[in-house]
PDB file of C-alpha atoms in Angstrom:
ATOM      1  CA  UNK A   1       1.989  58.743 -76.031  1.00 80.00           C
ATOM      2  CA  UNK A   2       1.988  62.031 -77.986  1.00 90.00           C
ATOM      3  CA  UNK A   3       4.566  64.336 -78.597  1.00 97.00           C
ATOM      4  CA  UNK A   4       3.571  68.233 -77.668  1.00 98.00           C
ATOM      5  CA  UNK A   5       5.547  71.191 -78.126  1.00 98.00           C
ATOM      6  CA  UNK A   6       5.912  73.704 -75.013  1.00 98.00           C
ATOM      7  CA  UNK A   7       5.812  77.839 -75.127  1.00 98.00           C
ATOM      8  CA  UNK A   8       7.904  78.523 -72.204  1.00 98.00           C
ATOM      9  CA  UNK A   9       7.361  81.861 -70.472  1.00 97.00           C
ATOM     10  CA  UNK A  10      10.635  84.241 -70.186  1.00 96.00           C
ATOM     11  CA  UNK A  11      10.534  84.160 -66.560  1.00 95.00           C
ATOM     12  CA  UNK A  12      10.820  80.094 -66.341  1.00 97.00           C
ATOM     13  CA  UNK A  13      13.388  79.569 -69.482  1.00 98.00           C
ATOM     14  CA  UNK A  14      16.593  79.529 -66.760  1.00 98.00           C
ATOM     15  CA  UNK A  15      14.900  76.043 -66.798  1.00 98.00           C
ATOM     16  CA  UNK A  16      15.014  75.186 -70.250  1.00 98.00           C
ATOM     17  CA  UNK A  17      18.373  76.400 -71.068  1.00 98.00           C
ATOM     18  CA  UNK A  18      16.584  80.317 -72.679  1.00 98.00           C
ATOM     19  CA  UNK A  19      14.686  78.197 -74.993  1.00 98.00           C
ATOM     20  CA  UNK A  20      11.362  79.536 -75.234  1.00 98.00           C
ATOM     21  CA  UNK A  21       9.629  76.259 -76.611  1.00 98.00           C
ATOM     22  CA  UNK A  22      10.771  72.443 -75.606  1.00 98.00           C
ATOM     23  CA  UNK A  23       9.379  69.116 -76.823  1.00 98.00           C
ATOM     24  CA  UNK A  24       7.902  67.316 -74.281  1.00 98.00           C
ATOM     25  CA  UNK A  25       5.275  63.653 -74.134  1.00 98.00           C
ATOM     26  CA  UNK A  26       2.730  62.391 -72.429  1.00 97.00           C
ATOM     27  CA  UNK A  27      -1.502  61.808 -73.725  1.00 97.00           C
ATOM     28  CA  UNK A  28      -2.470  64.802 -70.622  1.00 98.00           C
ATOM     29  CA  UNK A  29      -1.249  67.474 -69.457  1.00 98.00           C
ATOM     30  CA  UNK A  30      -0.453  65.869 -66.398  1.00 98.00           C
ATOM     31  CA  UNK A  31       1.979  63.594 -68.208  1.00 98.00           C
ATOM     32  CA  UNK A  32       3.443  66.397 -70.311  1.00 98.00           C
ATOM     33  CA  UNK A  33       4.399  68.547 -66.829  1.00 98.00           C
ATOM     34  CA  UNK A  34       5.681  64.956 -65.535  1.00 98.00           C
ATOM     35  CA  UNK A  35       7.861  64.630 -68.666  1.00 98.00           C
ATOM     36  CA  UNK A  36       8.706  68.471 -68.975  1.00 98.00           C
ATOM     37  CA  UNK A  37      10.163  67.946 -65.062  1.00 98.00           C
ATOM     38  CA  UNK A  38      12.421  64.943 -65.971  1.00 98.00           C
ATOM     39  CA  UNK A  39      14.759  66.762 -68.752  1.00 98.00           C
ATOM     40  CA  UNK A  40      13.780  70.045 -67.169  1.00 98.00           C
ATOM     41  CA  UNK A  41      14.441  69.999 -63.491  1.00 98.00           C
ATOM     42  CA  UNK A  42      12.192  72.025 -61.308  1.00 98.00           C
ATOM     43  CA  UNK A  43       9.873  73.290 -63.767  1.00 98.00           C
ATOM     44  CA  UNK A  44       6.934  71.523 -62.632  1.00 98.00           C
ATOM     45  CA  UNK A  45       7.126  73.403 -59.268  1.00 97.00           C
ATOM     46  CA  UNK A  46       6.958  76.909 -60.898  1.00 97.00           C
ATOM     47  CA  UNK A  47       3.320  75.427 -62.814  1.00 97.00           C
ATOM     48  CA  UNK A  48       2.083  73.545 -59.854  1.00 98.00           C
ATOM     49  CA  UNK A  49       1.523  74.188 -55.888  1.00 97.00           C
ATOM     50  CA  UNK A  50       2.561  72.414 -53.373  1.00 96.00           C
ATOM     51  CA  UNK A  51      -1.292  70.532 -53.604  1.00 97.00           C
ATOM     52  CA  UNK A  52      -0.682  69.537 -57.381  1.00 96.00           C
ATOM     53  CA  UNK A  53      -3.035  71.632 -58.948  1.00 97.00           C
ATOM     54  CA  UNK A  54      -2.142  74.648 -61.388  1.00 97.00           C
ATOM     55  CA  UNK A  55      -0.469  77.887 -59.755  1.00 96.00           C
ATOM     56  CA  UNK A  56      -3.193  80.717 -59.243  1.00 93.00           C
ATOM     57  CA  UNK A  57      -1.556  82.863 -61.559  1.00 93.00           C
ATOM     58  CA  UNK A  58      -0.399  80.705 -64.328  1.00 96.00           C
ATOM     59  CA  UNK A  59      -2.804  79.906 -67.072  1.00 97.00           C
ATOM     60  CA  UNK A  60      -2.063  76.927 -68.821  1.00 98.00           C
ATOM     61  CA  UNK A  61      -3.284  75.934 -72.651  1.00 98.00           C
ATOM     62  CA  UNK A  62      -3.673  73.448 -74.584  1.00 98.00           C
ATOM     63  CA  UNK A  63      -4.145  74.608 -78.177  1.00 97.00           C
ATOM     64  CA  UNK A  64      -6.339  78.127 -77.986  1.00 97.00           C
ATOM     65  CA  UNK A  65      -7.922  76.265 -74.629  1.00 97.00           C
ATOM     66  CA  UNK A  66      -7.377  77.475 -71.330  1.00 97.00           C
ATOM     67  CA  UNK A  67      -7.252  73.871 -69.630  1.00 97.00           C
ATOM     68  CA  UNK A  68      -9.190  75.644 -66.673  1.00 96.00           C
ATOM     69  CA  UNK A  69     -12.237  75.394 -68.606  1.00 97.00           C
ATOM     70  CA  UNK A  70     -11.562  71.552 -69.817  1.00 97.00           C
ATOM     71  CA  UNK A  71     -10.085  68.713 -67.443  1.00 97.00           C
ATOM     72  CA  UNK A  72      -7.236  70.697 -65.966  1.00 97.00           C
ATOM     73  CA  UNK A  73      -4.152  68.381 -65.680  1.00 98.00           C
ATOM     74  CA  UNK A  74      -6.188  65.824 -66.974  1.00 98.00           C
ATOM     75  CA  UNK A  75      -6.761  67.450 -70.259  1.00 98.00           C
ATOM     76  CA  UNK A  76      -5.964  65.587 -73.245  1.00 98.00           C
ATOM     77  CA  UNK A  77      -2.487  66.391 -75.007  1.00 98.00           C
ATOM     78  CA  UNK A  78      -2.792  65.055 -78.496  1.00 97.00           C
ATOM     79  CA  UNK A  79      -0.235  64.134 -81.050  1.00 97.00           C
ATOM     80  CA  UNK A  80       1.520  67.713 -82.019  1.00 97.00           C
ATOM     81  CA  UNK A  81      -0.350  69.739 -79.826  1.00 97.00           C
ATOM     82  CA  UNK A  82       1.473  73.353 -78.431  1.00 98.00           C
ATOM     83  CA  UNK A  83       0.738  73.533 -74.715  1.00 98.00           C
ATOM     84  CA  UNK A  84       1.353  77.293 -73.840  1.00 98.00           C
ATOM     85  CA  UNK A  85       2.630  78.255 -69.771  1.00 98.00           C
ATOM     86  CA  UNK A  86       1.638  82.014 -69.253  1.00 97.00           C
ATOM     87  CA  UNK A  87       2.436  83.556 -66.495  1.00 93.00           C
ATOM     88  CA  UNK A  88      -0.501  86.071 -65.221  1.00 86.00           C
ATOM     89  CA  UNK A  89      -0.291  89.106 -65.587  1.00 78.00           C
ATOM     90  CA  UNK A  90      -1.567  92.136 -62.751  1.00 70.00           C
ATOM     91  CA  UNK A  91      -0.806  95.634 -62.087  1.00 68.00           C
ATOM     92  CA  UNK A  92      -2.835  98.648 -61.444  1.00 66.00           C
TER      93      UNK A  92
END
């Protein structure tokens, strides 16, 4: 099981206590959101919908990769990897 660090996004660090980045475990992303949840109650909901899969508007990455383009929750999260949570941004 690797070790990742977490960006948190302002708008979900009420979570986290204001810090903006949180170690969390787990070898995918799946298991990092899992582990994230568990000292971070009610995180996971704000990243996920109510189906499991990634919130329309929050872009997840692993590294420089937007796990969109790789294997989505399960995307590999090796040992010392940053997972970023960025919320998306619209306006006109």
């Amino acid at each position: 099981m690797s070790t990742v660090s977490v960006r948190i996004p302002t708008i979900l660090r009420t979570y986290t206590g204001g810090q903006s980045e949180v170690p969390a475990s787990g070898g995918t992303l799946a298991e990092v959101l899992e582990d994230l949840d568990a000292h971070h109650p009610g995180i996971k909901a704000r990243i996920l919908d109510d189906q499991g899969a990634i919130r329309r508007f929050v872009n997840v990455y692993v590294g420089n990769d937007d796990v969109r383009f790789l294997e989505a929750l399960d995307t590999a999260t090796p040992e010392g990897a940053q997972v970023s949570v960025i919320p998306a941004v619209a306006g006109g």
